Every structure is written in C-alpha cells, then in structure tokens.
PDB file of C-alpha atoms in Angstrom:
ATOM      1  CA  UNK A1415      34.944 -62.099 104.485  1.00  0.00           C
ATOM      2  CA  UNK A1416      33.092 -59.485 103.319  1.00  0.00           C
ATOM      3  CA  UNK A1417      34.452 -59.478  99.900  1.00  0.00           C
ATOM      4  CA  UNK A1418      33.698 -63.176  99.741  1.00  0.00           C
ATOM      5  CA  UNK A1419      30.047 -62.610 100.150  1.00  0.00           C
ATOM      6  CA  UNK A1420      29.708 -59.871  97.399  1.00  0.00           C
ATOM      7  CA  UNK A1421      31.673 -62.041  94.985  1.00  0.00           C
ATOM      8  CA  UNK A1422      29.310 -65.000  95.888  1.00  0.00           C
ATOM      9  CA  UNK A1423      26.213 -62.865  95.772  1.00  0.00           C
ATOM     10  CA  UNK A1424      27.948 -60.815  92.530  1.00  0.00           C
ATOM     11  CA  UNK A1425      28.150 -64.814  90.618  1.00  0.00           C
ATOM     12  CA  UNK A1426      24.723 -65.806  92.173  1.00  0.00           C
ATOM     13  CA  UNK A1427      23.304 -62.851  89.987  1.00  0.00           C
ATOM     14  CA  UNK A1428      25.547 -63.728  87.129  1.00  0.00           C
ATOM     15  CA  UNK A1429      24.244 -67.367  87.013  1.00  0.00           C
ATOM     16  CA  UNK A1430      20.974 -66.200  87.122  1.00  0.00           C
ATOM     17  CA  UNK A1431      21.200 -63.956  84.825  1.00  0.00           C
ATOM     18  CA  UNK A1432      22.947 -66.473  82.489  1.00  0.00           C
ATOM     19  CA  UNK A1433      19.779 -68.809  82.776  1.00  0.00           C
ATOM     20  CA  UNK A1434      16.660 -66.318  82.366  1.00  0.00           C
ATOM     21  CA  UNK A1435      19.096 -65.318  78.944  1.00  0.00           C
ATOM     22  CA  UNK A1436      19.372 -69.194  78.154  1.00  0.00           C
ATOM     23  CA  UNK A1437      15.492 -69.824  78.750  1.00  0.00           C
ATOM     24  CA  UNK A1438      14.183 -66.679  76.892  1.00  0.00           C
ATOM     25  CA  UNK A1439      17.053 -67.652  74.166  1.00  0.00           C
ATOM     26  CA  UNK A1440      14.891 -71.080  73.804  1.00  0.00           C
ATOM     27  CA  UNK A1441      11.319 -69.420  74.052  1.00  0.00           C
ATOM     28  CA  UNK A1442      12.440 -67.412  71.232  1.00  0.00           C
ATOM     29  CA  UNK A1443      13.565 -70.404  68.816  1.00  0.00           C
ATOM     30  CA  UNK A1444      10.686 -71.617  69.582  1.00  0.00           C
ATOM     31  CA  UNK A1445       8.566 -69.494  68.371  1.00  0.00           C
ATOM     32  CA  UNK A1446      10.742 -68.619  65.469  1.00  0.00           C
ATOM     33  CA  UNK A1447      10.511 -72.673  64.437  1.00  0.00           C
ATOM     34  CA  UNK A1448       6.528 -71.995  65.133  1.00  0.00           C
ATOM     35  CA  UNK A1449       6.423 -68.933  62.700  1.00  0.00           C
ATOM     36  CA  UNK A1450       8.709 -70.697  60.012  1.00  0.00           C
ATOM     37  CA  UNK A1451       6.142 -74.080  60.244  1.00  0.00           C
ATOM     38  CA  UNK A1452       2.813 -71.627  59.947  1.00  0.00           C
ATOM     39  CA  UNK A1453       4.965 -69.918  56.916  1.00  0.00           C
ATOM     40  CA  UNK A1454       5.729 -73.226  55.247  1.00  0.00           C
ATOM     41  CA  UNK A1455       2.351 -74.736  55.876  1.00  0.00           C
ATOM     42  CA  UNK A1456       0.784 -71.488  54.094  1.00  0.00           C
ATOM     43  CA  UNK A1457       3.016 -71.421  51.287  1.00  0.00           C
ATOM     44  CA  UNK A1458       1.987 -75.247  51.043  1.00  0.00           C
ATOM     45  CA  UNK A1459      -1.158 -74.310  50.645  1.00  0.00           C
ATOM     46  CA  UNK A1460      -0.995 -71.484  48.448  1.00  0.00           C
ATOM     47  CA  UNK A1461       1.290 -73.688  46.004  1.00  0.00           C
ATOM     48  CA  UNK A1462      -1.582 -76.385  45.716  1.00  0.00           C
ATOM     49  CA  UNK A1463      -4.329 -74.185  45.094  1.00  0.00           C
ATOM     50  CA  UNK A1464      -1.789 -72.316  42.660  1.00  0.00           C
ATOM     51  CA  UNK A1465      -1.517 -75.931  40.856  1.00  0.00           C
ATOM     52  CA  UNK A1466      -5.132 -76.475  41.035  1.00  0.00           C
ATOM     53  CA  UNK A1467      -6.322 -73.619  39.447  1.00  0.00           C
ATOM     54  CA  UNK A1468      -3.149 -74.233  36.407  1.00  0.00           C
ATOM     55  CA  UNK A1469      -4.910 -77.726  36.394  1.00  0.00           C
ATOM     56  CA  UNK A1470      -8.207 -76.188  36.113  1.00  0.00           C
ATOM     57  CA  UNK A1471      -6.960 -74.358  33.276  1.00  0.00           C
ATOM     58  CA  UNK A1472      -5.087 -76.911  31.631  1.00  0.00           C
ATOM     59  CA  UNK A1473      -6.925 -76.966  27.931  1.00  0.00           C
ATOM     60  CA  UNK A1474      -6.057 -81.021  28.244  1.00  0.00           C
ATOM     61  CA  UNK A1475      -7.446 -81.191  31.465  1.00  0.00           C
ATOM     62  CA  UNK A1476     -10.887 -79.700  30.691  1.00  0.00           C
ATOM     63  CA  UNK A1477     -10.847 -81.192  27.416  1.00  0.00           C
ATOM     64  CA  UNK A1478     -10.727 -84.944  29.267  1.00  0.00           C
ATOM     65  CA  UNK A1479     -13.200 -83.590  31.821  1.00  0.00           C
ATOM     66  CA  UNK A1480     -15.880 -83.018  29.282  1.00  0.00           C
ATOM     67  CA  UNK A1481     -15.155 -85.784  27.402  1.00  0.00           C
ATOM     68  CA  UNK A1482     -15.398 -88.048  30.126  1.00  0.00           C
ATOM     69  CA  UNK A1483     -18.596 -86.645  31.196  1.00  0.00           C
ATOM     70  CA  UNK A1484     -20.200 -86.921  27.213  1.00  0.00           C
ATOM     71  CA  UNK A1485     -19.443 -90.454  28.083  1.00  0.00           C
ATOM     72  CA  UNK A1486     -20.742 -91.047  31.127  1.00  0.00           C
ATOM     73  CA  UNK A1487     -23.668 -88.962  30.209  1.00  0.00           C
ATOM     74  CA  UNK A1488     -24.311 -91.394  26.693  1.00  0.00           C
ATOM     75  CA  UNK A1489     -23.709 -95.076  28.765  1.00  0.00           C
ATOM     76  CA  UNK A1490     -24.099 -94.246  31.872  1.00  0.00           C
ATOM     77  CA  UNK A1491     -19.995 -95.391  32.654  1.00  0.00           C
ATOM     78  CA  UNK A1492     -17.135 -93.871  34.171  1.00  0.00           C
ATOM     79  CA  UNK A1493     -14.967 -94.949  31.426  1.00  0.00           C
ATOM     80  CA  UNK A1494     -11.613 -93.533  32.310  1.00  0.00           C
ATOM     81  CA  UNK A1495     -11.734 -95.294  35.577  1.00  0.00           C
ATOM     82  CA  UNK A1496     -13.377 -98.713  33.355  1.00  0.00           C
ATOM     83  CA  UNK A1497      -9.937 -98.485  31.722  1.00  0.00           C
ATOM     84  CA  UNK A1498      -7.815 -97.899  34.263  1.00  0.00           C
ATOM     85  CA  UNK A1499      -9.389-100.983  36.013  1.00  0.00           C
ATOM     86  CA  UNK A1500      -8.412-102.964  32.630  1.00  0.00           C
ATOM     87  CA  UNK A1501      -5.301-101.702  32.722  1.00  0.00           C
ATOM     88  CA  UNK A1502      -4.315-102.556  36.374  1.00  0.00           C
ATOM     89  CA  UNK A1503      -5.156-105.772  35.202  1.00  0.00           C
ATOM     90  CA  UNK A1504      -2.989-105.958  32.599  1.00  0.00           C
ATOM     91  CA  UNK A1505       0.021-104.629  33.947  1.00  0.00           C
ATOM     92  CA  UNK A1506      -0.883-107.078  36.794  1.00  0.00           C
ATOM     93  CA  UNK A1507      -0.487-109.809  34.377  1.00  0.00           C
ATOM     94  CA  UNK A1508       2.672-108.370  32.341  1.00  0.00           C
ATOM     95  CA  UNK A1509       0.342-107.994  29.548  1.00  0.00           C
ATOM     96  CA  UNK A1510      -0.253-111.239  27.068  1.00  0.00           C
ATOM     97  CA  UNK A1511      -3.864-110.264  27.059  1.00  0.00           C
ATOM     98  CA  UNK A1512      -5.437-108.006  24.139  1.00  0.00           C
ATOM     99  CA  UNK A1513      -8.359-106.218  24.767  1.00  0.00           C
ATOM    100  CA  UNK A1514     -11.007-106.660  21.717  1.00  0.00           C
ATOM    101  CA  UNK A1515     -14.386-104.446  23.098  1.00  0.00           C
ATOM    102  CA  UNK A1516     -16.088-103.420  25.197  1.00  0.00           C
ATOM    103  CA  UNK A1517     -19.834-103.268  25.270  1.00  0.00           C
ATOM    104  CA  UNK A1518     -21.954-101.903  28.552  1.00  0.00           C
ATOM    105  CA  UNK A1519     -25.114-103.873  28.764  1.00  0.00           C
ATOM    106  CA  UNK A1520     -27.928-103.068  30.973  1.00  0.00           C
ATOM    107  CA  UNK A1521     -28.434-105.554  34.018  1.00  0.00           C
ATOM    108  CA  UNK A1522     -31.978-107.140  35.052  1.00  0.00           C
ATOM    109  CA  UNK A1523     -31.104-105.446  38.440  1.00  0.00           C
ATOM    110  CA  UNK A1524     -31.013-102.122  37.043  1.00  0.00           C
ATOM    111  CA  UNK A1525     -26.967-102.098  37.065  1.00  0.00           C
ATOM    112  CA  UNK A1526     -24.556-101.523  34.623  1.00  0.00           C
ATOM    113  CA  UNK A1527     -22.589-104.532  33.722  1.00  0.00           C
ATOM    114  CA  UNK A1528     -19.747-104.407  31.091  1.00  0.00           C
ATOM    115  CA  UNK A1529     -18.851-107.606  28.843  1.00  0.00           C
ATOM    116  CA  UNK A1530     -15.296-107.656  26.964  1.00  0.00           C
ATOM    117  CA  UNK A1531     -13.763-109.550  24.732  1.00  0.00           C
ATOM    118  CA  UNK A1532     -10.189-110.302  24.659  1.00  0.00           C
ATOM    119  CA  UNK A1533      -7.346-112.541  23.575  1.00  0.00           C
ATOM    120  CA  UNK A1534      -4.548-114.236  25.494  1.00  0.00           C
ATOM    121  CA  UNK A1535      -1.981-116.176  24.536  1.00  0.00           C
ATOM    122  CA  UNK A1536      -2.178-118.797  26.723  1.00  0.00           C
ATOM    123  CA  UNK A1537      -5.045-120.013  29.593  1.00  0.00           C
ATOM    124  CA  UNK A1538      -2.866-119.060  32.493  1.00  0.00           C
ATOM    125  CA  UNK A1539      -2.817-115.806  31.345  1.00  0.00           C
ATOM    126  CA  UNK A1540      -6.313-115.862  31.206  1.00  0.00           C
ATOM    127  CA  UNK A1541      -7.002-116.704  34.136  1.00  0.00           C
ATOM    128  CA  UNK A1542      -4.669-114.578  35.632  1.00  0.00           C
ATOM    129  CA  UNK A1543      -5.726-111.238  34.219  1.00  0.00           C
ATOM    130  CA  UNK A1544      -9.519-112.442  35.076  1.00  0.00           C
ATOM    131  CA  UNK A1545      -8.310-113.027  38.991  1.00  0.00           C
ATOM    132  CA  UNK A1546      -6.917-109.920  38.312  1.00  0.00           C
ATOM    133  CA  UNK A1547      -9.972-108.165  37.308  1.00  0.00           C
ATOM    134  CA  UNK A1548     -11.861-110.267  40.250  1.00  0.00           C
ATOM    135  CA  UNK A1549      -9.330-108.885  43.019  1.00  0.00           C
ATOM    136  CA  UNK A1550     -10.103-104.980  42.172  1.00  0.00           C
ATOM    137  CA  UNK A1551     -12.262-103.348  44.549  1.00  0.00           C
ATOM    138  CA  UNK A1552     -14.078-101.956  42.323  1.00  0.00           C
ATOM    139  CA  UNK A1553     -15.453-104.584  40.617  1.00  0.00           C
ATOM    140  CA  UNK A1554     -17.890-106.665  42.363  1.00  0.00           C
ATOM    141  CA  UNK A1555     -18.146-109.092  39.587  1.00  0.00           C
ATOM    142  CA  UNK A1556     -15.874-110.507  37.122  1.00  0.00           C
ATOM    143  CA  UNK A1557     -16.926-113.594  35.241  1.00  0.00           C
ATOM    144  CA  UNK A1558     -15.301-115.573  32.495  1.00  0.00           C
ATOM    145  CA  UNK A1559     -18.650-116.541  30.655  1.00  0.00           C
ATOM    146  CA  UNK A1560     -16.659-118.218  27.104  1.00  0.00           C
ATOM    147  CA  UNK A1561     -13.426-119.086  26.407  1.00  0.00           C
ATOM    148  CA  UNK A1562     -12.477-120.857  22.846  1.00  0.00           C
ATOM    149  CA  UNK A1563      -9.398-121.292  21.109  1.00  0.00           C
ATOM    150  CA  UNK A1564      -8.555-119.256  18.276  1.00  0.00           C
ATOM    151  CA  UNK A1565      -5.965-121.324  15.711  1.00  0.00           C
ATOM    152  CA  UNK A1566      -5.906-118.860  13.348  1.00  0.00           C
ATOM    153  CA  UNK A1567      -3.511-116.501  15.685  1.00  0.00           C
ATOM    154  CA  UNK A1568      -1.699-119.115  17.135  1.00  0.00           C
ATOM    155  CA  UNK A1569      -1.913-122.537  18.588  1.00  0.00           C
ATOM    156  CA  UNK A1570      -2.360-121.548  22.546  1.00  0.00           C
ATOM    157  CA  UNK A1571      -4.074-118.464  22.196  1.00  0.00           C
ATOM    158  CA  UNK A1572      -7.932-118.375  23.708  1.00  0.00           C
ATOM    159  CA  UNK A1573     -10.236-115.815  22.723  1.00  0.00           C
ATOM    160  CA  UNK A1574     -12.353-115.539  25.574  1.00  0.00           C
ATOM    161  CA  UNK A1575     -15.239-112.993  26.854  1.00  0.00           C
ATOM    162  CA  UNK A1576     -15.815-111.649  31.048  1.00  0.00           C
ATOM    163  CA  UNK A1577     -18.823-109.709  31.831  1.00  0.00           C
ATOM    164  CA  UNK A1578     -18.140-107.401  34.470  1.00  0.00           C
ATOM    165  CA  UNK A1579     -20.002-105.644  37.511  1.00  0.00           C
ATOM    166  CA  UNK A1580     -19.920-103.200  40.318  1.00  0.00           C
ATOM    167  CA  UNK A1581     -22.268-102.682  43.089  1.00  0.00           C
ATOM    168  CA  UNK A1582     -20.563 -99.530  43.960  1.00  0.00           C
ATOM    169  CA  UNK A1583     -21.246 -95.964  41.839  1.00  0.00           C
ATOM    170  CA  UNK A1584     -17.078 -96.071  41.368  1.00  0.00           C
ATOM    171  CA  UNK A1585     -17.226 -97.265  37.953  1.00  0.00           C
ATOM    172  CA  UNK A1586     -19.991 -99.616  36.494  1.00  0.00           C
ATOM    173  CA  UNK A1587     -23.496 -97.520  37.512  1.00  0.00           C
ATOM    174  CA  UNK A1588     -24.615 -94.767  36.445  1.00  0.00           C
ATOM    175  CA  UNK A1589     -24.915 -91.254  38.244  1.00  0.00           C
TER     176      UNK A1589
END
C-alpha cells in the first residue's frame, strides 16, 4: 500500500511538473511572437523612412516638387492634382475626349476657377466626362458653359468648353 502512495504522489509531481513546463513553454512563445512583431514593426519603419529619404533624394522627385511649386506660385493652382482630376475623368470615360487648354481665371468671389476647352467625339461622351468631372470631390463646380459642333473633324464631334471650381484649397485656390 505503501508503494502505491509514493507512485501516486511520485506521478502527482510528474504531472505537475509536466504542466508548469507546458505553461512556461507558452509564456515563452509568447513573448518570442511579441519580440519578433516589435522587430518587424521596427524594421517597417526603418524601411519607410529609408524610402522616404531615397524619395527625398530622387533628382525626379525634387525636380517635380519645385516645378510644381513655380506653378502654383505663378497661378495660384495645384496643377498636378488639376490634371490628375482631368485625367480621372478621362479614364472614367474610356477617353473620346481631347483636352484643348486650360486657362485659370480669377472668380468674382475671390476663387480660382479653371475653364477648358475640349473635343469629344460624340455628346454622350460629353456629357459623360463632364458628370465625370462633376462627381470628383474635389471639384465643387463643373459647368458645361458652350458646346458647338465642329464639322471640320468629323460629323459628331462637339467642341465644347466647362469652367471649373473648388471651394476646397485641394486644387482650384490658391495657398
């Protein structure tokens, strides 16, 4: 009987022993997992600002930079993000539309407004790149102010003009 209870007590301890090993086992991955997600979360980092300073001195980069602010500084536009706009539209549309010019005006309200001038080759694509245009959020204002058809390109193509505003400073008011 004897040798029954020190066997018992003898696999008590065993078990025991088994699970403190088991549960410092887990504590341990988990604070390995912890150390390997702070490691990968700082080598994150370190890789973007690695790829912002290579940005930063990117001659292509800082050549657009300080062209875009000569712009900007001459109309008062933010005319990479004006074309971008015109170009949303136009992939919008699966092209059809050719851009003519561009001319920023000044507003009686002290805004910036832009008028274009542009061809399409047919009124429904027209009026879809000017919905287009109308459906940015960054343009508070998109008006089709002349259409007329132009016969010497083509017998449905429109030349037509849209002034263009924005309320916001994102791209049609100056700094």
């Amino acid at each position: 009987m004897a040798a029954w209870l020190i066997f018992a007590a003898g696999t008590a301890l065993l078990l025991g022993s088994l699970w403190v090993l088991g549960t410092n086992a887990q504590e341990a991955h988990r604070a390995e997992l912890l150390v390997l997600s702070a490691r990968a979360a700082r080598d994150a980092e370190s890789e973007e600002q690695r790829n912002a300073q290579t940005r930063a001195s990117d001659p292509q980069t800082r050549q657009r930079v300080k062209e875009e602010e000569r712009l900007r500084q001459m109309t008062g536009l933010r005319w990479f993000e004006v074309l971008d706009v015109l170009e949303n539209a136009a992939h919008q549309t699966r092209s059809g539309v050719t851009l003519l010019s561009l001319a920023p005006e000044a507003s009686e309200r002290g805004e910036v407004q832009l008028r274009l001038e542009a061809l399409a080759a047919s009124a429904p694509l027209m009026l879809r790149y000017v919905r287009a245009l109308q459906s940015d959020p960054r343009v508070s204002h998109a008006e089709l102010t002349m259409h007329e058809p132009d016969e010497s390109l083509g017998r449905n193509v429109l030349r037509f003009q849209i002034e263009l505003r924005s309320n916001a400073p994102s791209i049609l008011k100056a700094d």
